[in-house]
PDB file of C-alpha atoms in Angstrom:
ATOM      1  CA  MET A   1     -19.644  14.787 -47.051  1.00  0.00           C
ATOM      2  CA  ALA A   2     -19.654  11.081 -46.331  1.00  0.00           C
ATOM      3  CA  GLN A   3     -22.821   9.243 -47.236  1.00  0.00           C
ATOM      4  CA  ASP A   4     -25.033   8.280 -44.294  1.00  0.00           C
ATOM      5  CA  LEU A   5     -25.325   4.511 -44.552  1.00  0.00           C
ATOM      6  CA  SER A   6     -27.315   4.019 -41.287  1.00  0.00           C
ATOM      7  CA  LEU A   7     -30.325   1.822 -41.649  1.00  0.00           C
ATOM      8  CA  ALA A   8     -32.501   4.770 -40.605  1.00  0.00           C
ATOM      9  CA  ALA A   9     -31.069   7.020 -43.330  1.00  0.00           C
ATOM     10  CA  LEU A  10     -31.484   4.268 -45.904  1.00  0.00           C
ATOM     11  CA  GLY A  11     -35.116   3.701 -44.914  1.00  0.00           C
ATOM     12  CA  LEU A  12     -34.323   0.111 -43.781  1.00  0.00           C
ATOM     13  CA  ASP A  13     -34.695   0.421 -40.003  1.00  0.00           C
ATOM     14  CA  VAL A  14     -38.229  -0.988 -39.541  1.00  0.00           C
ATOM     15  CA  VAL A  15     -38.126  -4.282 -37.468  1.00  0.00           C
ATOM     16  CA  PRO A  16     -40.983  -6.674 -38.423  1.00  0.00           C
ATOM     17  CA  ALA A  17     -40.791  -8.346 -34.980  1.00  0.00           C
ATOM     18  CA  LEU A  18     -41.765  -4.980 -33.505  1.00  0.00           C
ATOM     19  CA  ARG A  19     -44.130  -3.820 -36.234  1.00  0.00           C
ATOM     20  CA  PRO A  20     -45.868  -6.967 -37.404  1.00  0.00           C
ATOM     21  CA  LEU A  21     -47.872  -5.370 -40.176  1.00  0.00           C
ATOM     22  CA  ALA A  22     -44.558  -4.191 -41.734  1.00  0.00           C
ATOM     23  CA  TYR A  23     -43.503  -7.840 -42.295  1.00  0.00           C
ATOM     24  CA  PRO A  24     -41.428  -9.014 -44.051  1.00  0.00           C
ATOM     25  CA  GLY A  25     -39.610  -5.587 -43.878  1.00  0.00           C
ATOM     26  CA  CYS A  26     -37.207  -4.205 -46.451  1.00  0.00           C
ATOM     27  CA  PRO A  27     -34.656  -6.685 -47.785  1.00  0.00           C
ATOM     28  CA  ALA A  28     -30.992  -5.754 -48.301  1.00  0.00           C
ATOM     29  CA  PRO A  29     -31.221  -3.891 -51.691  1.00  0.00           C
ATOM     30  CA  TRP A  30     -27.701  -4.595 -52.814  1.00  0.00           C
ATOM     31  CA  PRO A  31     -24.589  -6.625 -51.817  1.00  0.00           C
ATOM     32  CA  ALA A  32     -23.648  -5.246 -48.331  1.00  0.00           C
ATOM     33  CA  LEU A  33     -22.000  -5.740 -45.022  1.00  0.00           C
ATOM     34  CA  LEU A  34     -24.437  -5.212 -42.176  1.00  0.00           C
ATOM     35  CA  THR A  35     -22.605  -3.842 -39.167  1.00  0.00           C
ATOM     36  CA  GLY A  36     -25.611  -3.545 -36.810  1.00  0.00           C
ATOM     37  CA  ASP A  37     -26.803   0.020 -37.492  1.00  0.00           C
ATOM     38  CA  GLU A  38     -25.248   0.542 -40.927  1.00  0.00           C
ATOM     39  CA  LEU A  39     -25.349  -1.222 -44.291  1.00  0.00           C
ATOM     40  CA  LEU A  40     -21.975  -0.845 -46.026  1.00  0.00           C
ATOM     41  CA  PRO A  41     -22.041  -1.449 -49.814  1.00  0.00           C
ATOM     42  CA  LEU A  42     -19.863  -4.337 -51.117  1.00  0.00           C
ATOM     43  CA  GLY A  43     -18.024  -3.846 -54.328  1.00  0.00           C
ATOM     44  CA  VAL A  44     -18.683  -6.921 -56.437  1.00  0.00           C
ATOM     45  CA  ARG A  45     -15.573  -8.434 -57.911  1.00  0.00           C
ATOM     46  CA  GLY A  46     -14.814 -11.472 -60.118  1.00  0.00           C
ATOM     47  CA  LEU A  47     -13.255 -12.997 -56.964  1.00  0.00           C
ATOM     48  CA  PRO A  48     -14.429 -15.004 -53.962  1.00  0.00           C
ATOM     49  CA  LEU A  49     -16.832 -13.096 -51.726  1.00  0.00           C
ATOM     50  CA  GLY A  50     -14.208 -12.525 -48.958  1.00  0.00           C
ATOM     51  CA  ARG A  51     -12.188 -10.526 -51.389  1.00  0.00           C
ATOM     52  CA  TRP A  52     -14.987  -8.183 -52.500  1.00  0.00           C
ATOM     53  CA  SER A  53     -14.382  -4.649 -51.356  1.00  0.00           C
ATOM     54  CA  VAL A  54     -15.770  -2.552 -48.526  1.00  0.00           C
ATOM     55  CA  ALA A  55     -14.716   1.105 -49.033  1.00  0.00           C
ATOM     56  CA  GLY A  56     -11.813  -0.163 -51.107  1.00  0.00           C
ATOM     57  CA  ARG A  57     -10.650  -2.933 -48.648  1.00  0.00           C
ATOM     58  CA  ALA A  58     -11.208  -6.633 -48.761  1.00  0.00           C
ATOM     59  CA  LEU A  59     -14.268  -7.839 -46.933  1.00  0.00           C
ATOM     60  CA  ASP A  60     -12.326 -10.457 -44.982  1.00  0.00           C
ATOM     61  CA  ASP A  61      -9.874  -7.801 -43.869  1.00  0.00           C
ATOM     62  CA  VAL A  62     -12.673  -5.592 -42.552  1.00  0.00           C
ATOM     63  CA  LEU A  63     -14.254  -8.560 -40.833  1.00  0.00           C
ATOM     64  CA  GLY A  64     -10.950  -9.522 -39.268  1.00  0.00           C
ATOM     65  CA  GLU A  65     -10.276  -6.030 -37.915  1.00  0.00           C
ATOM     66  CA  ARG A  66     -13.600  -6.191 -36.161  1.00  0.00           C
ATOM     67  CA  GLY A  67     -12.632  -9.537 -34.594  1.00  0.00           C
ATOM     68  CA  GLN A  68     -15.073 -11.420 -36.732  1.00  0.00           C
ATOM     69  CA  ALA A  69     -14.846 -14.603 -38.689  1.00  0.00           C
ATOM     70  CA  PRO A  70     -13.953 -14.450 -42.437  1.00  0.00           C
ATOM     71  CA  VAL A  71     -16.438 -15.548 -45.088  1.00  0.00           C
ATOM     72  CA  GLY A  72     -14.850 -19.010 -45.416  1.00  0.00           C
ATOM     73  CA  ARG A  73     -15.751 -19.816 -41.779  1.00  0.00           C
ATOM     74  CA  ARG A  74     -19.343 -18.666 -42.122  1.00  0.00           C
ATOM     75  CA  HIS A  75     -22.639 -20.409 -43.188  1.00  0.00           C
ATOM     76  CA  PRO A  76     -24.559 -19.170 -46.152  1.00  0.00           C
ATOM     77  CA  VAL A  77     -28.326 -18.985 -45.275  1.00  0.00           C
ATOM     78  CA  ILE A  78     -31.047 -18.066 -47.733  1.00  0.00           C
ATOM     79  CA  ALA A  79     -33.819 -15.762 -46.496  1.00  0.00           C
ATOM     80  CA  VAL A  80     -37.332 -15.869 -47.904  1.00  0.00           C
ATOM     81  CA  GLY A  81     -38.971 -13.598 -45.229  1.00  0.00           C
ATOM     82  CA  SER A  82     -37.789 -11.148 -42.646  1.00  0.00           C
ATOM     83  CA  ASN A  83     -34.327 -12.594 -42.373  1.00  0.00           C
ATOM     84  CA  ALA A  84     -33.649 -10.723 -45.670  1.00  0.00           C
ATOM     85  CA  SER A  85     -34.268  -7.459 -43.649  1.00  0.00           C
ATOM     86  CA  PRO A  86     -31.072  -5.963 -42.237  1.00  0.00           C
ATOM     87  CA  ALA A  87     -33.116  -4.430 -39.416  1.00  0.00           C
ATOM     88  CA  GLN A  88     -34.588  -7.790 -38.392  1.00  0.00           C
ATOM     89  CA  VAL A  89     -31.311  -9.553 -38.571  1.00  0.00           C
ATOM     90  CA  ALA A  90     -29.629  -6.923 -36.418  1.00  0.00           C
ATOM     91  CA  TYR A  91     -32.507  -6.986 -33.971  1.00  0.00           C
ATOM     92  CA  LYS A  92     -32.266 -10.798 -33.609  1.00  0.00           C
ATOM     93  CA  LEU A  93     -28.496 -10.739 -32.977  1.00  0.00           C
ATOM     94  CA  LEU A  94     -28.042  -7.605 -30.936  1.00  0.00           C
ATOM     95  CA  ARG A  95     -30.715  -8.343 -28.422  1.00  0.00           C
ATOM     96  CA  ARG A  96     -28.757 -11.577 -27.668  1.00  0.00           C
ATOM     97  CA  GLY A  97     -25.511  -9.651 -27.256  1.00  0.00           C
ATOM     98  CA  ILE A  98     -24.089 -11.010 -30.461  1.00  0.00           C
ATOM     99  CA  SER A  99     -22.204  -9.171 -33.152  1.00  0.00           C
ATOM    100  CA  ALA A 100     -24.404  -8.147 -36.135  1.00  0.00           C
ATOM    101  CA  ALA A 101     -21.608  -7.976 -38.627  1.00  0.00           C
ATOM    102  CA  VAL A 102     -23.143  -9.984 -41.470  1.00  0.00           C
ATOM    103  CA  PRO A 103     -22.453  -9.998 -45.190  1.00  0.00           C
ATOM    104  CA  MET A 104     -25.828  -9.926 -47.030  1.00  0.00           C
ATOM    105  CA  VAL A 105     -25.990 -10.498 -50.783  1.00  0.00           C
ATOM    106  CA  PRO A 106     -28.939 -10.871 -53.194  1.00  0.00           C
ATOM    107  CA  VAL A 107     -28.356 -14.232 -55.010  1.00  0.00           C
ATOM    108  CA  THR A 108     -30.104 -15.753 -58.026  1.00  0.00           C
ATOM    109  CA  VAL A 109     -31.900 -18.979 -56.917  1.00  0.00           C
ATOM    110  CA  ARG A 110     -33.522 -21.481 -59.210  1.00  0.00           C
ATOM    111  CA  GLY A 111     -36.624 -23.540 -58.399  1.00  0.00           C
ATOM    112  CA  ILE A 112     -37.523 -21.991 -55.067  1.00  0.00           C
ATOM    113  CA  ALA A 113     -40.641 -19.780 -54.568  1.00  0.00           C
ATOM    114  CA  VAL A 114     -41.890 -17.867 -51.629  1.00  0.00           C
ATOM    115  CA  GLY A 115     -45.154 -18.803 -50.031  1.00  0.00           C
ATOM    116  CA  CYS A 116     -46.811 -18.405 -46.639  1.00  0.00           C
ATOM    117  CA  SER A 117     -46.167 -20.626 -43.591  1.00  0.00           C
ATOM    118  CA  ALA A 118     -49.271 -22.424 -42.339  1.00  0.00           C
ATOM    119  CA  HIS A 119     -48.894 -21.026 -38.781  1.00  0.00           C
ATOM    120  CA  VAL A 120     -49.125 -17.706 -36.957  1.00  0.00           C
ATOM    121  CA  ALA A 121     -45.790 -16.414 -35.706  1.00  0.00           C
ATOM    122  CA  ARG A 122     -45.140 -15.134 -32.166  1.00  0.00           C
ATOM    123  CA  ALA A 123     -45.217 -11.520 -33.308  1.00  0.00           C
ATOM    124  CA  GLY A 124     -48.667 -12.090 -34.783  1.00  0.00           C
ATOM    125  CA  TYR A 125     -47.920 -12.150 -38.505  1.00  0.00           C
ATOM    126  CA  VAL A 126     -48.199 -15.053 -41.038  1.00  0.00           C
ATOM    127  CA  ALA A 127     -44.536 -15.498 -42.083  1.00  0.00           C
ATOM    128  CA  ALA A 128     -43.140 -16.435 -45.474  1.00  0.00           C
ATOM    129  CA  ALA A 129     -41.887 -19.902 -46.254  1.00  0.00           C
ATOM    130  CA  PRO A 130     -40.216 -21.466 -49.278  1.00  0.00           C
ATOM    131  CA  TYR A 131     -41.534 -24.226 -51.543  1.00  0.00           C
ATOM    132  CA  ARG A 132     -40.329 -26.055 -54.528  1.00  0.00           C
ATOM    133  CA  ALA A 133     -41.343 -24.443 -57.810  1.00  0.00           C
ATOM    134  CA  ASP A 134     -40.659 -24.785 -61.501  1.00  0.00           C
ATOM    135  CA  PRO A 135     -37.071 -25.925 -61.703  1.00  0.00           C
ATOM    136  CA  ALA A 136     -36.317 -23.368 -64.374  1.00  0.00           C
ATOM    137  CA  ALA A 137     -37.852 -20.409 -62.556  1.00  0.00           C
ATOM    138  CA  GLU A 138     -35.304 -17.904 -61.109  1.00  0.00           C
ATOM    139  CA  SER A 139     -35.744 -15.434 -58.213  1.00  0.00           C
ATOM    140  CA  SER A 140     -33.429 -13.168 -56.334  1.00  0.00           C
ATOM    141  CA  LEU A 141     -33.192 -14.037 -52.634  1.00  0.00           C
ATOM    142  CA  VAL A 142     -30.925 -12.491 -50.004  1.00  0.00           C
ATOM    143  CA  VAL A 143     -28.227 -14.780 -48.631  1.00  0.00           C
ATOM    144  CA  SER A 144     -26.602 -13.979 -45.271  1.00  0.00           C
ATOM    145  CA  TRP A 145     -23.220 -15.419 -44.214  1.00  0.00           C
ATOM    146  CA  LEU A 146     -23.428 -16.168 -40.517  1.00  0.00           C
ATOM    147  CA  ASP A 147     -20.672 -17.130 -38.157  1.00  0.00           C
ATOM    148  CA  GLU A 148     -21.121 -19.933 -35.694  1.00  0.00           C
ATOM    149  CA  GLU A 149     -22.603 -17.850 -32.870  1.00  0.00           C
ATOM    150  CA  GLN A 150     -24.932 -16.015 -35.262  1.00  0.00           C
ATOM    151  CA  PHE A 151     -25.983 -19.249 -36.947  1.00  0.00           C
ATOM    152  CA  ARG A 152     -26.960 -20.784 -33.567  1.00  0.00           C
ATOM    153  CA  ALA A 153     -28.863 -17.626 -32.637  1.00  0.00           C
ATOM    154  CA  VAL A 154     -30.871 -17.563 -35.871  1.00  0.00           C
ATOM    155  CA  ASP A 155     -31.577 -21.227 -35.523  1.00  0.00           C
ATOM    156  CA  GLU A 156     -33.122 -20.546 -32.124  1.00  0.00           C
ATOM    157  CA  THR A 157     -35.389 -17.790 -33.605  1.00  0.00           C
ATOM    158  CA  GLU A 158     -36.696 -20.213 -36.232  1.00  0.00           C
ATOM    159  CA  PHE A 159     -37.087 -23.465 -34.272  1.00  0.00           C
ATOM    160  CA  PRO A 160     -39.584 -25.283 -33.849  1.00  0.00           C
ATOM    161  CA  ASN A 161     -41.686 -23.480 -36.525  1.00  0.00           C
ATOM    162  CA  TYR A 162     -39.062 -24.056 -39.173  1.00  0.00           C
ATOM    163  CA  ARG A 163     -36.514 -26.760 -39.859  1.00  0.00           C
ATOM    164  CA  ARG A 164     -33.269 -26.185 -41.584  1.00  0.00           C
ATOM    165  CA  ALA A 165     -32.721 -27.730 -45.064  1.00  0.00           C
ATOM    166  CA  LEU A 166     -29.725 -27.869 -47.299  1.00  0.00           C
ATOM    167  CA  ILE A 167     -30.019 -26.604 -50.811  1.00  0.00           C
ATOM    168  CA  THR A 168     -27.266 -27.534 -53.317  1.00  0.00           C
ATOM    169  CA  GLY A 169     -25.898 -25.250 -55.989  1.00  0.00           C
ATOM    170  CA  ASP A 170     -26.389 -27.991 -58.620  1.00  0.00           C
ATOM    171  CA  ASP A 171     -30.006 -28.197 -57.724  1.00  0.00           C
ATOM    172  CA  SER A 172     -30.855 -24.541 -57.280  1.00  0.00           C
ATOM    173  CA  GLY A 173     -28.314 -22.512 -59.126  1.00  0.00           C
ATOM    174  CA  LEU A 174     -27.227 -20.063 -56.368  1.00  0.00           C
ATOM    175  CA  VAL A 175     -25.327 -17.584 -58.485  1.00  0.00           C
ATOM    176  CA  LEU A 176     -23.658 -14.539 -56.934  1.00  0.00           C
ATOM    177  CA  PRO A 177     -23.769 -11.175 -58.686  1.00  0.00           C
ATOM    178  CA  SER A 178     -20.117 -11.832 -59.580  1.00  0.00           C
ATOM    179  CA  GLY A 179     -21.201 -14.914 -61.555  1.00  0.00           C
ATOM    180  CA  GLU A 180     -19.649 -17.203 -58.926  1.00  0.00           C
ATOM    181  CA  LYS A 181     -21.788 -20.260 -58.057  1.00  0.00           C
ATOM    182  CA  LEU A 182     -22.250 -21.368 -54.471  1.00  0.00           C
ATOM    183  CA  ASP A 183     -21.858 -25.085 -53.718  1.00  0.00           C
ATOM    184  CA  GLY A 184     -24.895 -24.866 -51.423  1.00  0.00           C
ATOM    185  CA  ALA A 185     -26.752 -22.869 -48.785  1.00  0.00           C
ATOM    186  CA  TYR A 186     -29.216 -23.384 -45.909  1.00  0.00           C
ATOM    187  CA  LEU A 187     -32.853 -22.592 -46.009  1.00  0.00           C
ATOM    188  CA  TYR A 188     -35.511 -22.527 -43.289  1.00  0.00           C
ATOM    189  CA  VAL A 189     -38.580 -24.630 -44.339  1.00  0.00           C
ATOM    190  CA  SER A 190     -41.892 -24.428 -42.498  1.00  0.00           C
ATOM    191  CA  SER A 191     -42.649 -27.272 -40.131  1.00  0.00           C
ATOM    192  CA  PHE A 192     -46.342 -26.636 -40.748  1.00  0.00           C
ATOM    193  CA  GLY A 193     -46.429 -26.664 -44.586  1.00  0.00           C
ATOM    194  CA  ILE A 194     -47.519 -23.702 -46.616  1.00  0.00           C
ATOM    195  CA  LEU A 195     -50.870 -22.077 -47.242  1.00  0.00           C
ATOM    196  CA  THR A 196     -52.818 -22.674 -50.452  1.00  0.00           C
ATOM    197  CA  GLU A 197     -55.281 -20.419 -52.268  1.00  0.00           C
ATOM    198  CA  PRO A 198     -58.771 -21.270 -50.975  1.00  0.00           C
ATOM    199  CA  GLY A 199     -60.524 -23.602 -53.323  1.00  0.00           C
ATOM    200  CA  ALA A 200     -57.520 -23.934 -55.665  1.00  0.00           C
ATOM    201  CA  GLY A 201     -54.925 -26.006 -53.767  1.00  0.00           C
ATOM    202  CA  THR A 202     -52.141 -24.045 -55.258  1.00  0.00           C
ATOM    203  CA  PRO A 203     -49.574 -22.268 -53.091  1.00  0.00           C
ATOM    204  CA  ARG A 204     -50.554 -18.796 -51.951  1.00  0.00           C
ATOM    205  CA  PRO A 205     -47.798 -16.315 -52.810  1.00  0.00           C
ATOM    206  CA  GLY A 206     -45.938 -14.888 -49.891  1.00  0.00           C
ATOM    207  CA  GLY A 207     -43.617 -12.027 -49.157  1.00  0.00           C
ATOM    208  CA  GLY A 208     -46.086  -9.293 -50.108  1.00  0.00           C
ATOM    209  CA  PRO A 209     -47.774  -6.713 -47.749  1.00  0.00           C
ATOM    210  CA  GLN A 210     -48.864  -8.404 -44.506  1.00  0.00           C
ATOM    211  CA  ALA A 211     -52.052  -6.347 -44.159  1.00  0.00           C
ATOM    212  CA  THR A 212     -53.235  -7.526 -47.575  1.00  0.00           C
ATOM    213  CA  LEU A 213     -52.495 -11.153 -46.762  1.00  0.00           C
ATOM    214  CA  LEU A 214     -54.304 -11.001 -43.420  1.00  0.00           C
ATOM    215  CA  ALA A 215     -57.288  -9.193 -44.909  1.00  0.00           C
ATOM    216  CA  SER A 216     -57.622 -11.901 -47.562  1.00  0.00           C
ATOM    217  CA  LEU A 217     -57.449 -14.749 -44.987  1.00  0.00           C
ATOM    218  CA  LEU A 218     -60.071 -13.038 -42.810  1.00  0.00           C
ATOM    219  CA  LYS A 219     -62.378 -12.540 -45.820  1.00  0.00           C
ATOM    220  CA  ALA A 220     -62.071 -16.239 -46.760  1.00  0.00           C
ATOM    221  CA  SER A 221     -62.846 -17.726 -43.272  1.00  0.00           C
ATOM    222  CA  PRO A 222     -65.633 -16.772 -40.893  1.00  0.00           C
ATOM    223  CA  ARG A 223     -63.799 -18.805 -38.216  1.00  0.00           C
ATOM    224  CA  LEU A 224     -60.710 -16.693 -38.607  1.00  0.00           C
ATOM    225  CA  ARG A 225     -62.840 -13.528 -38.431  1.00  0.00           C
ATOM    226  CA  ASP A 226     -64.316 -14.744 -35.148  1.00  0.00           C
ATOM    227  CA  LEU A 227     -60.902 -15.644 -33.740  1.00  0.00           C
ATOM    228  CA  LEU A 228     -58.769 -12.848 -35.053  1.00  0.00           C
ATOM    229  CA  GLY A 229     -60.955 -10.260 -36.753  1.00  0.00           C
ATOM    230  CA  PRO A 230     -62.281  -7.953 -37.875  1.00  0.00           C
ATOM    231  CA  ASP A 231     -59.222  -6.513 -39.511  1.00  0.00           C
ATOM    232  CA  PRO A 232     -55.347  -7.056 -39.778  1.00  0.00           C
ATOM    233  CA  ALA A 233     -54.588  -4.751 -36.823  1.00  0.00           C
ATOM    234  CA  SER A 234     -56.776  -6.848 -34.496  1.00  0.00           C
ATOM    235  CA  TRP A 235     -55.270 -10.009 -35.970  1.00  0.00           C
ATOM    236  CA  VAL A 236     -51.707  -9.181 -35.057  1.00  0.00           C
ATOM    237  CA  ARG A 237     -52.852  -7.673 -31.644  1.00  0.00           C
ATOM    238  CA  ARG A 238     -54.747 -10.756 -30.650  1.00  0.00           C
ATOM    239  CA  ALA A 239     -52.250 -13.250 -31.956  1.00  0.00           C
ATOM    240  CA  ALA A 240     -49.221 -11.572 -30.383  1.00  0.00           C
ATOM    241  CA  ALA A 241     -50.933 -11.531 -27.040  1.00  0.00           C
ATOM    242  CA  ASP A 242     -51.926 -15.159 -26.694  1.00  0.00           C
ATOM    243  CA  PRO A 243     -50.173 -18.360 -27.835  1.00  0.00           C
ATOM    244  CA  ALA A 244     -53.507 -20.224 -27.658  1.00  0.00           C
ATOM    245  CA  VAL A 245     -54.866 -17.903 -30.269  1.00  0.00           C
ATOM    246  CA  ARG A 246     -51.938 -18.515 -32.477  1.00  0.00           C
ATOM    247  CA  GLU A 247     -52.259 -22.261 -32.154  1.00  0.00           C
ATOM    248  CA  SER A 248     -56.014 -21.969 -32.917  1.00  0.00           C
ATOM    249  CA  GLY A 249     -55.260 -19.980 -36.003  1.00  0.00           C
ATOM    250  CA  ALA A 250     -52.894 -22.640 -37.341  1.00  0.00           C
ATOM    251  CA  ARG A 251     -55.563 -25.252 -36.579  1.00  0.00           C
ATOM    252  CA  VAL A 252     -58.137 -23.333 -38.560  1.00  0.00           C
ATOM    253  CA  PHE A 253     -55.760 -23.229 -41.590  1.00  0.00           C
ATOM    254  CA  GLY A 254     -55.797 -27.126 -41.515  1.00  0.00           C
ATOM    255  CA  GLU A 255     -59.508 -27.411 -40.963  1.00  0.00           C
ATOM    256  CA  GLU A 256     -60.153 -25.125 -43.902  1.00  0.00           C
ATOM    257  CA  SER A 257     -57.991 -27.450 -46.108  1.00  0.00           C
ATOM    258  CA  TRP A 258     -55.489 -24.717 -46.864  1.00  0.00           C
ATOM    259  CA  VAL A 259     -52.351 -26.529 -45.932  1.00  0.00           C
ATOM    260  CA  LEU A 260     -49.850 -28.129 -48.374  1.00  0.00           C
ATOM    261  CA  ARG A 261     -46.919 -30.143 -47.159  1.00  0.00           C
ATOM    262  CA  GLN A 262     -43.541 -29.571 -48.773  1.00  0.00           C
ATOM    263  CA  PRO A 263     -41.670 -32.580 -50.085  1.00  0.00           C
ATOM    264  CA  GLY A 264     -38.377 -32.248 -51.728  1.00  0.00           C
ATOM    265  CA  PHE A 265     -36.243 -30.501 -49.093  1.00  0.00           C
ATOM    266  CA  LEU A 266     -33.322 -32.250 -47.510  1.00  0.00           C
ATOM    267  CA  PRO A 267     -33.312 -31.801 -43.693  1.00  0.00           C
ATOM    268  CA  CYS A 268     -29.941 -30.780 -42.239  1.00  0.00           C
ATOM    269  CA  ALA A 269     -29.310 -30.773 -38.480  1.00  0.00           C
ATOM    270  CA  GLY A 270     -25.742 -29.448 -38.582  1.00  0.00           C
ATOM    271  CA  GLY A 271     -23.999 -26.598 -40.412  1.00  0.00           C
ATOM    272  CA  VAL A 272     -21.028 -26.661 -42.795  1.00  0.00           C
ATOM    273  CA  ALA A 273     -19.108 -23.410 -42.792  1.00  0.00           C
ATOM    274  CA  GLY A 274     -17.808 -22.173 -46.118  1.00  0.00           C
ATOM    275  CA  LEU A 275     -20.448 -23.757 -48.248  1.00  0.00           C
TER     276      LEU A 275
END
């Protein structure tokens, strides 16, 4: 019997945009081709990504048969939050009538850590955001290869809360599971800065359970409790319902002196396929 590779069967079907307390969702657990409702494993080879295998056939051939652009005409984009979730990526693309055929690969990245953006997202959660960390520190982050239409669509979901930056392979490693090194990739950096630990000034870690994060923020600020409390469920409900509440929440972050700006990222307005 063929393995069921649907997102639902794999336990990867929760969409954070629809279930804010599930943010950031479940990342792609292994190199795969997202097809919309399935996650097809990619066989890692000591070859360029387009020649990795999908059910014994080259990835570029599979994409071509679906009428989709090959890897060399796509933009590699690093995810630090819900864009690592196949369900979130599929939701963003399919609701716009765009193909959700996207290669997604965990990649070793050096010198980039995951924090929390100093704003409240439209869905009500406090989203993840990258920041510069110890240059020698390594982490595994999911990279998606987006075609032109997908790239524009994801840009639209991130702007104006995030700006796109270019990360070079020389600067950040960017090593595929095959050992191949990427020349570079794009990364969405918060326009608001990142949250710090109250009283410490150091970046607050992001990417963990959303309910835990929101509970911690509510506990640390009476003003946030008045605005969004008493608990994480009320936070996301109130924030999702009213943009003025979201703006007030971001303002409180600043007034509590919890915001750290992020130097060191190179802004990039355009995309370069095949990086």
